[in-house]
Coordinates of C-alpha atoms in Angstrom, one line a residue:
Chain H
M1 CA -14.9 -25.6 -5.0
I2 CA -12.3 -25.7 -7.7
F3 CA -13.7 -22.4 -9.0
K4 CA -13.4 -20.8 -5.6
R5 CA -9.8 -22.0 -5.2
L6 CA -8.8 -20.7 -8.5
F7 CA -10.1 -17.2 -7.7
S8 CA -9.1 -16.9 -4.1
S9 CA -5.5 -18.0 -4.9
S10 CA -5.3 -15.7 -7.9
R11 CA -3.0 -12.9 -6.8
L12 CA -4.0 -10.8 -9.7
L13 CA -7.4 -10.1 -8.0
K14 CA -5.8 -8.5 -5.0
D15 CA -3.2 -6.2 -6.5
S16 CA -3.4 -2.9 -4.8
L17 CA -1.8 0.5 -5.5
V18 CA -1.7 3.0 -2.6
L19 CA -0.9 6.7 -2.9
V20 CA 1.6 7.8 -0.3
E21 CA 0.9 11.3 1.1
G22 CA 3.4 13.3 3.0
S23 CA 5.3 16.5 3.3
Q24 CA 8.8 17.6 4.3
S25 CA 9.9 14.0 3.9
Q26 CA 7.4 12.8 6.5
I27 CA 4.8 10.3 5.6
N28 CA 1.3 11.2 6.8
P29 CA -0.1 8.9 9.5
A30 CA -3.3 8.7 7.4
T31 CA -1.3 6.9 4.7
L32 CA -0.2 4.2 7.2
S33 CA -3.9 3.6 8.1
T34 CA -4.6 3.4 4.4
I35 CA -2.0 0.6 4.0
T36 CA -3.6 -1.3 6.8
A37 CA -7.0 -1.2 4.9
A38 CA -5.2 -2.3 1.7
S39 CA -3.6 -5.2 3.6
Q40 CA -7.0 -6.4 4.6
I41 CA -7.6 -7.1 0.9
G42 CA -4.3 -8.9 0.6
E43 CA -0.9 -8.5 -1.0
P44 CA 0.9 -7.3 -3.2
I45 CA 0.6 -3.7 -2.2
T46 CA 2.5 -1.2 -4.4
A47 CA 3.0 2.3 -2.8
L48 CA 3.4 5.3 -5.1
V49 CA 5.4 8.2 -3.8
L50 CA 5.2 11.5 -5.6
D51 CA 8.4 12.7 -3.9
S52 CA 11.4 10.5 -4.1
N53 CA 12.5 11.6 -0.6
L54 CA 9.7 9.6 0.8
A55 CA 10.6 6.4 -1.1
E56 CA 12.9 4.8 1.5
Q57 CA 10.6 5.6 4.4
A58 CA 7.7 4.1 2.5
S59 CA 9.6 1.0 1.8
K60 CA 9.8 0.2 5.5
I61 CA 6.0 0.2 6.0
K62 CA 4.9 -3.3 6.9
G63 CA 2.8 -4.8 4.2
V64 CA 4.2 -2.8 1.3
T65 CA 5.7 -5.0 -1.3
K66 CA 7.0 -2.6 -3.9
I67 CA 7.6 1.2 -4.2
L68 CA 7.1 3.3 -7.3
K69 CA 8.7 6.7 -7.1
T70 CA 8.4 9.8 -9.2
D71 CA 9.1 13.5 -8.8
G72 CA 7.9 16.8 -10.1
F73 CA 4.7 16.9 -8.1
E74 CA 5.6 19.7 -5.6
H75 CA 2.0 20.8 -5.3
V76 CA -0.1 17.8 -6.3
L77 CA -2.9 18.7 -8.5
A78 CA -5.5 16.1 -9.5
E79 CA -5.2 17.1 -13.1
D80 CA -1.5 16.2 -13.1
V81 CA -1.6 13.0 -11.2
T82 CA -4.7 11.3 -12.6
P83 CA -3.3 10.5 -16.0
L84 CA -0.2 8.9 -14.3
L85 CA -2.5 6.8 -12.1
K86 CA -4.7 5.8 -15.0
N87 CA -1.6 4.7 -16.9
L88 CA -0.3 2.7 -13.9
I89 CA -3.6 1.0 -13.2
E90 CA -4.3 0.0 -16.8
N91 CA -0.8 -1.2 -17.6
N92 CA -0.1 -3.0 -14.3
K93 CA -3.6 -4.3 -13.9
Y94 CA -4.1 -3.1 -10.4
N95 CA -7.5 -4.1 -9.1
Y96 CA -7.5 -1.6 -6.2
F97 CA -6.4 2.0 -5.7
F98 CA -6.5 3.5 -2.3
T99 CA -5.8 6.9 -0.8
S100 CA -6.6 8.4 2.6
G101 CA -9.7 10.5 2.8
S102 CA -7.7 13.7 2.8
T103 CA -8.6 16.7 0.7
L104 CA -5.9 15.5 -1.8
G105 CA -7.3 12.0 -1.9
K106 CA -10.8 13.2 -2.4
S107 CA -9.7 15.5 -5.2
I108 CA -8.0 12.7 -7.1
I109 CA -10.0 9.6 -6.8
P110 CA -13.3 10.7 -8.3
R111 CA -11.5 12.3 -11.3
L112 CA -9.7 9.1 -11.8
G113 CA -13.0 7.2 -11.5
A114 CA -14.4 9.2 -14.3
L115 CA -11.4 8.4 -16.5
L116 CA -11.6 4.6 -15.7
D117 CA -15.5 4.6 -15.8
V118 CA -15.6 3.4 -12.2
Q119 CA -17.7 4.4 -9.2
P120 CA -15.4 5.1 -6.2
L121 CA -16.2 4.6 -2.5
S122 CA -15.6 7.5 -0.2
D123 CA -14.5 7.2 3.4
V124 CA -14.4 3.4 3.8
I125 CA -14.4 2.4 7.5
K126 CA -14.5 -1.4 7.2
V127 CA -13.4 -4.0 4.7
I128 CA -15.9 -6.9 4.7
D129 CA -14.5 -8.8 1.7
P130 CA -12.6 -7.8 -1.4
K131 CA -15.8 -6.4 -3.0
T132 CA -17.8 -5.3 0.0
F133 CA -17.2 -2.3 2.2
V134 CA -18.8 -0.2 4.9
R135 CA -19.0 3.6 4.7
P136 CA -20.8 6.2 6.7
I137 CA -23.7 8.2 5.2
Y138 CA -25.8 11.1 6.5
A139 CA -23.0 12.6 8.6
G140 CA -22.3 9.2 10.2
N141 CA -25.9 8.7 11.3
A142 CA -26.1 5.6 9.2
L143 CA -23.6 3.0 8.0
A144 CA -24.1 1.6 4.5
T145 CA -22.7 -1.8 3.5
V146 CA -22.0 -1.6 -0.2
K147 CA -20.9 -4.2 -2.8
S148 CA -19.1 -2.9 -5.9
K149 CA -19.8 -4.4 -9.3
D150 CA -16.7 -2.6 -10.8
N151 CA -13.6 -4.5 -11.9
I152 CA -11.4 -1.9 -10.4
I153 CA -12.1 -0.6 -6.9
L154 CA -11.1 3.0 -6.1
A155 CA -11.6 4.0 -2.5
S156 CA -10.6 6.7 0.0
I157 CA -10.0 5.3 3.5
R158 CA -11.1 7.0 6.7
A159 CA -7.9 6.9 8.6
S160 CA -9.5 7.0 12.1
A161 CA -11.1 3.7 11.4
F162 CA -7.9 1.7 10.7
P163 CA -4.8 1.4 12.9
P164 CA -1.6 2.7 11.3
A165 CA 0.6 0.0 9.7
P166 CA 3.9 -0.4 11.6
I167 CA 7.2 0.9 10.3
E168 CA 9.9 -1.8 10.2
E169 CA 13.6 -1.3 10.9
S170 CA 14.8 -2.2 7.5
S171 CA 13.4 -3.3 4.2
S172 CA 14.2 -5.3 1.1
V173 CA 11.4 -3.9 -1.0
S174 CA 12.4 -2.9 -4.5
I175 CA 12.1 0.8 -5.4
E176 CA 11.4 1.5 -9.1
D177 CA 10.8 4.6 -11.1
A178 CA 7.2 5.2 -12.2
P179 CA 6.8 6.1 -15.9
K180 CA 6.5 9.7 -16.8
V181 CA 3.1 10.5 -18.2
E182 CA 2.1 13.8 -19.9
S183 CA -1.0 15.3 -18.4
N184 CA -1.8 18.4 -20.5
N185 CA -2.9 20.0 -17.3
R186 CA -4.3 23.6 -17.6
T187 CA -4.5 24.3 -13.9
E188 CA -1.6 26.2 -12.2
F189 CA -0.6 26.5 -8.6
V190 CA -0.4 30.1 -7.4
S191 CA 0.3 30.2 -3.7
E192 CA -0.4 28.5 -0.4
N193 CA -1.0 29.6 3.1
L194 CA -0.4 26.8 5.7
T195 CA -1.3 27.2 9.3
K196 CA 1.9 27.0 11.4
S197 CA 1.6 24.9 14.5
E198 CA 3.9 23.5 17.1
R199 CA 1.2 21.1 18.2
P200 CA 0.5 17.5 17.2
E201 CA -1.4 17.3 14.0
L202 CA -5.2 17.2 14.6
G203 CA -5.8 14.2 12.4
S204 CA -3.4 11.9 14.2
A205 CA -3.1 13.4 17.8
K206 CA -3.7 11.1 20.8
I207 CA -5.5 13.8 22.7
V208 CA -7.7 16.6 21.2
V209 CA -9.0 19.6 23.1
A210 CA -11.8 21.2 21.1
G211 CA -13.7 24.4 21.8
G212 CA -17.0 25.6 20.6
R213 CA -19.3 28.6 20.7
G214 CA -19.5 28.5 24.5
L215 CA -16.1 30.2 24.5
Q216 CA -17.7 33.4 23.3
N217 CA -14.7 35.0 21.6
K218 CA -11.2 34.5 20.2
E219 CA -9.5 35.7 23.3
M220 CA -11.4 33.4 25.6
F221 CA -10.8 30.5 23.2
N222 CA -7.1 31.0 23.3
K223 CA -7.0 31.8 27.0
L224 CA -8.9 28.7 28.1
I225 CA -8.1 26.1 25.4
E226 CA -4.4 26.6 24.8
P227 CA -3.1 26.0 28.4
L228 CA -5.0 22.7 28.6
A229 CA -3.8 21.6 25.2
S230 CA -0.2 22.5 26.1
K231 CA -0.4 20.7 29.4
L232 CA -1.6 17.5 27.7
N233 CA 0.4 17.9 24.5
A234 CA -2.9 17.8 22.7
A235 CA -4.0 19.1 19.3
I236 CA -6.5 21.9 19.3
G237 CA -9.8 21.4 17.5
A238 CA -13.0 23.5 17.1
S239 CA -16.6 23.2 16.2
R240 CA -18.0 24.8 13.1
A241 CA -19.7 27.5 15.2
A242 CA -16.3 28.5 16.7
V243 CA -14.7 28.6 13.3
D244 CA -17.5 30.5 11.7
S245 CA -17.4 33.0 14.6
G246 CA -13.6 33.5 13.9
F247 CA -12.3 32.1 17.2
C248 CA -9.7 30.0 15.4
D249 CA -8.5 28.9 11.9
N250 CA -10.8 26.8 9.9
S251 CA -8.2 24.0 9.4
L252 CA -9.0 23.1 13.1
Q253 CA -12.7 22.3 12.4
V254 CA -13.8 18.9 13.5
G255 CA -16.9 17.5 11.9
Q256 CA -18.5 16.2 8.8
T257 CA -17.2 19.1 6.8
G258 CA -13.9 19.4 8.6
K259 CA -11.6 16.8 10.0
I260 CA -12.7 13.4 11.2
V261 CA -10.7 12.4 14.3
A262 CA -10.7 9.4 16.7
P263 CA -8.2 10.2 19.4
E264 CA -7.8 8.3 22.7
L265 CA -9.2 11.3 24.6
Y266 CA -11.4 14.1 23.3
F267 CA -12.4 17.2 25.3
A268 CA -15.5 19.0 24.0
I269 CA -15.5 22.4 25.7
G270 CA -18.4 24.7 25.2
I271 CA -19.6 22.5 22.3
S272 CA -23.3 21.7 22.2
G273 CA -22.9 18.6 20.0
A274 CA -24.6 19.2 16.7
I275 CA -25.0 16.2 14.3
Q276 CA -22.3 17.6 12.0
H277 CA -19.7 17.9 14.8
L278 CA -20.5 14.4 16.3
A279 CA -19.8 12.9 12.9
G280 CA -16.2 14.1 13.2
M281 CA -15.4 12.8 16.7
K282 CA -17.9 10.2 18.0
D283 CA -15.4 7.4 17.5
S284 CA -13.0 8.8 20.0
K285 CA -12.1 6.4 22.8
V286 CA -13.0 8.6 25.8
I287 CA -15.1 11.8 25.4
V288 CA -15.2 14.5 28.0
A289 CA -17.8 17.2 27.8
I290 CA -17.6 20.4 29.7
N291 CA -20.6 22.7 29.2
K292 CA -22.7 25.0 31.2
D293 CA -26.0 23.8 29.6
P294 CA -26.9 20.4 31.3
E295 CA -29.3 19.7 28.3
A296 CA -26.6 20.0 25.6
P297 CA -26.8 16.9 23.3
I298 CA -23.0 16.4 23.7
F299 CA -23.7 14.9 27.2
N300 CA -25.6 12.0 25.5
I301 CA -22.4 10.7 24.0
A302 CA -19.8 11.9 26.6
D303 CA -18.2 9.3 28.8
I304 CA -17.6 11.9 31.4
G305 CA -19.7 15.1 31.6
L306 CA -19.2 18.1 33.8
V307 CA -21.8 20.9 33.9
G308 CA -20.1 24.2 34.9
D309 CA -18.8 27.6 34.0
L310 CA -15.8 27.3 31.6
N311 CA -14.1 30.3 33.1
E312 CA -13.9 28.5 36.4
V313 CA -13.6 24.9 35.4
L314 CA -10.9 25.1 32.9
P315 CA -8.2 27.0 34.8
E316 CA -8.8 24.6 37.7
L317 CA -8.5 21.6 35.4
V318 CA -5.2 22.9 34.0
E319 CA -3.9 23.4 37.5
K320 CA -4.9 20.0 38.8
I321 CA -4.4 17.6 35.9
Chain C
M1 CA -11.5 38.9 -26.3
S2 CA -13.1 37.2 -23.4
S3 CA -16.0 34.9 -23.5
K4 CA -19.1 35.4 -21.4
L5 CA -19.7 32.9 -18.6
K6 CA -22.5 30.5 -18.9
I7 CA -22.7 29.1 -15.4
L8 CA -24.3 25.7 -14.6
V9 CA -25.3 25.1 -11.0
P10 CA -26.3 21.5 -10.2
V11 CA -28.5 21.3 -7.1
K12 CA -29.6 18.3 -5.1
R13 CA -32.7 17.7 -3.0
V14 CA -31.8 16.1 0.3
I15 CA -33.3 15.5 3.7
D16 CA -33.0 18.8 5.6
Y17 CA -29.7 19.1 7.4
A18 CA -31.3 19.8 10.7
I19 CA -33.2 16.5 10.7
K20 CA -31.7 13.4 12.2
P21 CA -32.4 10.7 9.6
R22 CA -34.0 7.4 10.7
I23 CA -33.2 4.0 9.2
N24 CA -36.2 2.4 7.5
K25 CA -37.7 -0.8 8.7
T26 CA -36.2 -3.0 6.0
N27 CA -32.7 -1.7 6.7
T28 CA -32.3 -0.7 3.0
G29 CA -32.0 3.1 3.5
V30 CA -33.4 6.0 5.5
E31 CA -37.0 6.8 6.1
T32 CA -38.2 9.5 3.6
K33 CA -41.9 9.5 4.1
G34 CA -43.2 12.7 5.8
V35 CA -39.6 14.0 6.2
K36 CA -38.7 17.6 5.3
F37 CA -36.5 18.0 2.2
S38 CA -34.4 21.0 1.3
I39 CA -31.7 22.1 -1.1
N40 CA -28.4 20.5 -0.1
P41 CA -26.5 23.3 1.9
F42 CA -23.4 23.1 -0.3
C43 CA -25.5 23.5 -3.5
D44 CA -27.1 26.5 -1.9
I45 CA -23.6 28.0 -1.4
A46 CA -22.7 27.2 -5.0
L47 CA -25.8 29.0 -6.3
E48 CA -25.2 32.0 -4.0
E49 CA -21.6 32.3 -5.3
S50 CA -22.8 32.2 -8.9
I51 CA -25.4 34.9 -8.2
R52 CA -22.8 37.1 -6.5
L53 CA -20.4 36.7 -9.4
K54 CA -23.2 37.9 -11.6
E55 CA -24.0 40.9 -9.3
K56 CA -20.4 41.9 -9.1
Q57 CA -19.5 41.5 -12.7
P58 CA -22.7 41.5 -14.7
E59 CA -20.9 42.2 -17.9
K60 CA -19.0 38.9 -17.6
I61 CA -21.9 36.6 -16.9
D62 CA -24.3 35.5 -19.6
S63 CA -26.6 33.3 -17.5
I64 CA -27.0 31.0 -14.5
H65 CA -28.7 27.7 -15.2
A66 CA -29.8 25.5 -12.3
V67 CA -30.2 21.8 -12.9
S68 CA -31.4 19.0 -10.6
I69 CA -31.6 15.2 -11.1
G70 CA -34.1 13.5 -8.9
P71 CA -37.8 13.0 -8.3
T72 CA -40.6 15.2 -9.6
K73 CA -40.5 17.1 -6.2
A74 CA -37.0 18.3 -6.9
Q75 CA -38.7 21.0 -8.9
D76 CA -39.4 22.7 -5.6
I77 CA -35.7 23.4 -5.0
L78 CA -35.3 24.5 -8.6
R79 CA -38.1 27.1 -8.0
T80 CA -36.2 28.2 -4.9
A81 CA -33.0 28.5 -7.0
L82 CA -34.9 30.6 -9.6
A83 CA -36.3 32.8 -6.8
K84 CA -32.8 33.4 -5.5
G85 CA -31.4 34.5 -8.9
A86 CA -30.9 31.6 -11.3
D87 CA -32.2 32.6 -14.8
D88 CA -33.5 29.2 -16.0
S89 CA -33.6 25.6 -14.9
T90 CA -33.8 22.0 -15.9
L91 CA -35.2 19.0 -14.0
I92 CA -34.1 15.6 -15.0
D93 CA -36.9 13.5 -13.6
V94 CA -35.6 10.1 -12.6
G95 CA -38.4 9.2 -10.2
E96 CA -37.3 7.7 -6.8
D97 CA -34.2 6.1 -8.2
I98 CA -30.9 6.6 -6.5
V99 CA -28.3 8.0 -8.9
E100 CA -24.7 7.5 -8.0
P101 CA -22.1 10.3 -8.6
L102 CA -20.7 8.7 -11.7
Q103 CA -24.1 8.6 -13.3
V104 CA -24.9 12.1 -12.2
A105 CA -21.6 13.3 -13.7
K106 CA -22.5 11.6 -17.0
I107 CA -26.0 13.3 -17.1
L108 CA -24.4 16.7 -16.2
K109 CA -21.9 16.3 -19.0
S110 CA -24.7 16.1 -21.5
I111 CA -26.4 19.1 -19.9
V112 CA -23.1 21.1 -20.1
E113 CA -22.8 20.2 -23.8
K114 CA -26.5 21.1 -24.4
N115 CA -26.2 24.5 -22.7
N116 CA -22.7 25.3 -23.8
S117 CA -21.8 25.9 -20.1
N118 CA -18.2 27.0 -19.5
L119 CA -18.3 27.1 -15.7
V120 CA -19.9 24.6 -13.5
V121 CA -20.2 25.4 -9.8
L122 CA -21.2 22.6 -7.5
G123 CA -21.3 21.9 -3.8
K124 CA -18.3 19.9 -2.5
Q125 CA -20.6 17.1 -1.2
A126 CA -24.2 16.1 -0.7
I127 CA -25.1 15.7 3.0
D128 CA -27.0 12.5 2.3
D129 CA -24.4 10.1 0.7
D130 CA -21.4 12.2 1.7
S131 CA -19.5 11.1 -1.4
N132 CA -17.7 14.4 -2.4
Q133 CA -17.2 13.1 -6.0
T134 CA -19.6 14.5 -8.5
G135 CA -17.7 17.7 -9.4
Q136 CA -14.4 16.0 -9.7
M137 CA -15.9 13.2 -11.9
L138 CA -17.6 15.8 -14.2
A139 CA -14.2 17.5 -14.5
G140 CA -12.6 14.2 -15.4
L141 CA -15.3 13.4 -18.0
L142 CA -15.0 16.8 -19.7
N143 CA -11.2 17.0 -19.1
W144 CA -11.6 20.4 -17.6
P145 CA -9.6 21.9 -14.7
Q146 CA -11.1 21.4 -11.3
A147 CA -10.9 23.5 -8.1
T148 CA -12.3 21.7 -5.1
N149 CA -13.4 23.1 -1.7
A150 CA -13.4 26.7 -2.8
S151 CA -13.4 29.4 -0.1
K152 CA -12.8 32.3 -2.5
V153 CA -13.5 32.7 -6.3
E154 CA -12.2 35.6 -8.4
I155 CA -12.8 36.1 -12.1
K156 CA -9.9 38.0 -13.7
D157 CA -9.8 39.4 -17.2
N158 CA -8.7 37.0 -20.0
D159 CA -11.0 34.2 -18.7
E160 CA -8.7 33.3 -15.8
I161 CA -10.3 32.2 -12.6
Y162 CA -8.4 32.3 -9.3
V163 CA -9.8 29.9 -6.6
T164 CA -8.6 29.6 -3.0
R165 CA -9.1 26.1 -1.8
E166 CA -9.4 24.7 1.7
I167 CA -6.8 22.0 2.1
D168 CA -5.6 19.9 5.0
G169 CA -3.4 22.3 7.1
G170 CA -4.5 25.6 5.5
E171 CA -5.4 26.9 2.1
D172 CA -3.9 27.3 -1.3
T173 CA -4.7 29.3 -4.5
I174 CA -4.8 27.8 -8.0
K175 CA -5.8 29.4 -11.3
A176 CA -7.1 28.1 -14.5
K177 CA -8.6 29.4 -17.7
L178 CA -12.2 28.7 -18.6
P179 CA -13.9 26.3 -19.0
M180 CA -13.6 24.9 -15.5
I181 CA -15.3 23.1 -12.6
I182 CA -15.5 24.6 -9.1
T183 CA -16.8 22.8 -6.0
V184 CA -17.5 25.0 -3.0
D185 CA -16.9 24.8 0.7
L186 CA -18.9 26.1 3.6
R187 CA -17.0 29.3 4.2
L188 CA -17.3 30.7 0.7
N189 CA -20.4 32.7 1.5
E190 CA -23.7 33.0 3.4
P191 CA -26.6 32.0 1.1
R192 CA -29.5 34.5 0.9
Y193 CA -33.2 33.9 1.4
A194 CA -35.6 34.2 -1.4
S195 CA -38.0 37.2 -0.9
L196 CA -41.7 36.8 -1.5
P197 CA -41.8 39.0 -4.7
N198 CA -38.9 37.0 -6.1
I199 CA -40.7 33.7 -5.3
M200 CA -43.7 35.0 -7.2
K201 CA -41.5 36.1 -10.2
A202 CA -39.7 32.7 -10.2
K203 CA -43.0 31.1 -11.1
K204 CA -42.6 32.7 -14.6
K205 CA -39.0 31.7 -15.1
P206 CA -38.3 28.6 -17.3
L207 CA -38.2 25.2 -15.7
T208 CA -37.7 22.5 -18.4
K209 CA -38.6 18.9 -17.4
L210 CA -36.7 16.2 -19.1
K211 CA -36.4 12.4 -18.9
L212 CA -33.1 10.5 -19.1
K213 CA -33.6 9.6 -22.8
D214 CA -33.9 13.3 -23.6
V215 CA -30.3 13.7 -22.6
G216 CA -29.2 10.7 -24.5
I217 CA -28.9 8.2 -21.6
D218 CA -30.8 4.9 -21.8
S219 CA -30.7 3.9 -18.2
I220 CA -28.9 4.4 -14.9
D221 CA -26.0 2.1 -14.6
N222 CA -25.3 2.1 -10.8
R223 CA -22.2 0.2 -9.8
L224 CA -22.7 -0.1 -6.0
E225 CA -25.2 -2.4 -4.5
V226 CA -26.4 -1.3 -1.1
L227 CA -26.6 -4.5 0.9
K228 CA -27.8 -2.9 4.1
V229 CA -28.1 0.4 6.0
E230 CA -27.7 0.3 9.8
E231 CA -27.5 2.5 12.8
P232 CA -24.0 3.0 14.0
P233 CA -23.2 1.3 17.3
A234 CA -24.4 3.4 20.2
R235 CA -21.9 4.6 22.7
E236 CA -22.5 3.5 26.3
A237 CA -24.1 6.1 28.5
G238 CA -21.4 8.0 30.5
V239 CA -21.5 9.6 33.9
K240 CA -21.8 13.2 35.0
V241 CA -19.4 14.4 37.6
G242 CA -19.9 17.2 40.1
N243 CA -16.5 18.9 40.0
V244 CA -13.0 19.0 38.5
D245 CA -11.5 16.6 41.1
E246 CA -14.0 13.9 40.3
L247 CA -13.4 14.5 36.6
I248 CA -9.7 13.9 37.0
S249 CA -10.1 10.8 39.1
K250 CA -12.6 9.4 36.5
L251 CA -10.1 10.1 33.7
K252 CA -7.5 8.2 35.7
D253 CA -9.9 5.3 36.2
L254 CA -10.4 5.1 32.5
K255 CA -6.6 5.3 32.0
A256 CA -7.2 8.3 29.7
I257 CA -4.5 10.4 31.4

């Protein structure tokens, strides 16, 4: 008993560091979900911002107890940021480090794991206790409950599995400068090409309208999917088949190898429902499937299914909704 | 003076991507008896890219070495890799043991050092445990540059490699000098099939079988204990509607719009 009390009240065991991700002085919603996951372990939670413009906003996130800010990471490369993280974790004795399961988070955490000799956990969807977590394997066809033997836990968090932490009006959280750490990085950023979009961001949209191979070509994809997405102020998504056929940009791909989304409402239009696509959207609250093939597997998980010709059904839906 | 590339391609034997895995009766993992296994699709793309680099710039590539860590049967996928164009291969036979990414990275580090590899091309993730970690961990252990989720790879003169990466919201391009680690994404290429003559020829190519102790590792030190593996909760069966009007009224019933 005494033993248990000693440990459970020891704050040192629950000291978390969370990487804040964002751009153009906007914090990514995925970071807010990551803070929620961290707060299920306990406080204190220190948030690290790699862009001081984000510091004040980050200080207002409910659950965050301290902010560390630094600059000079315009294009965050894992090689640059891992030495800083290693230094912070070792000197401040953090027991936990979390990022969202973004491409950035996934490029950083394993490299850091190697430097700390720790086996990270990818895409955590549930915190059972401070050492035990649930994560999906086999494209979400199985859920594994795993217990870590490591002293430091590194994990990426699947944002769609945790609600975002609320933002408060004001904050009294202290903002400090993170130490500067030399990285000897040999990798250089050359250029970037980001997809411009006026629409809500796919990862955090409340409604997603996704198109698949059934749309047959790029013109049809745009002609049928865009009006519905505009009408519902929804993000546009796509199956791998649609992306591979060049109907739309690959940053829109929903699935095991693309984005994992869990909106309130998901329209699967001309999507058959391959395992790898389902892994990316089956936690959506309401799923609507529109497909001309009544045998398509997507109908097995759809809340509402409509068998019909997309060319007729979609314009009618846009008109009437 | 530029150095020749000695490419290492780690490949993993996994349950074929087209098969829906079933949870085993003891809820400790998935059923593997009588199930079709294949090369992990991302590893296949990594191998294909290495072969294409060699076909495009043969003067720059010294050799392509495929390596797999797994059961004895993993030699089947190494033979396939040799048939497609790898020059030689190594199997680290660990029996039926599960090997976590950190342990795999440590084994690969010793293989890199043994073979003097200066470019390692891996898949971005294995479709069984979905970790997306091994390449980055190996880069960390070796302190090499890493380019993850590659959708384009270009070798320039002076040992510089330009890699276009798929990132959230689009793509970016980074460059680094050898030695480096690249992990590949789906859209990098379309892997070839091994032709029958090449499958026959591959039987004569080297396949070295090693045990862990041969690469200086005493035992696998896994850090994650799998307590249980379960089916995800099933969704309740939905309804089929006959027309758009019914669809809209159903959406309103569910308060989705």
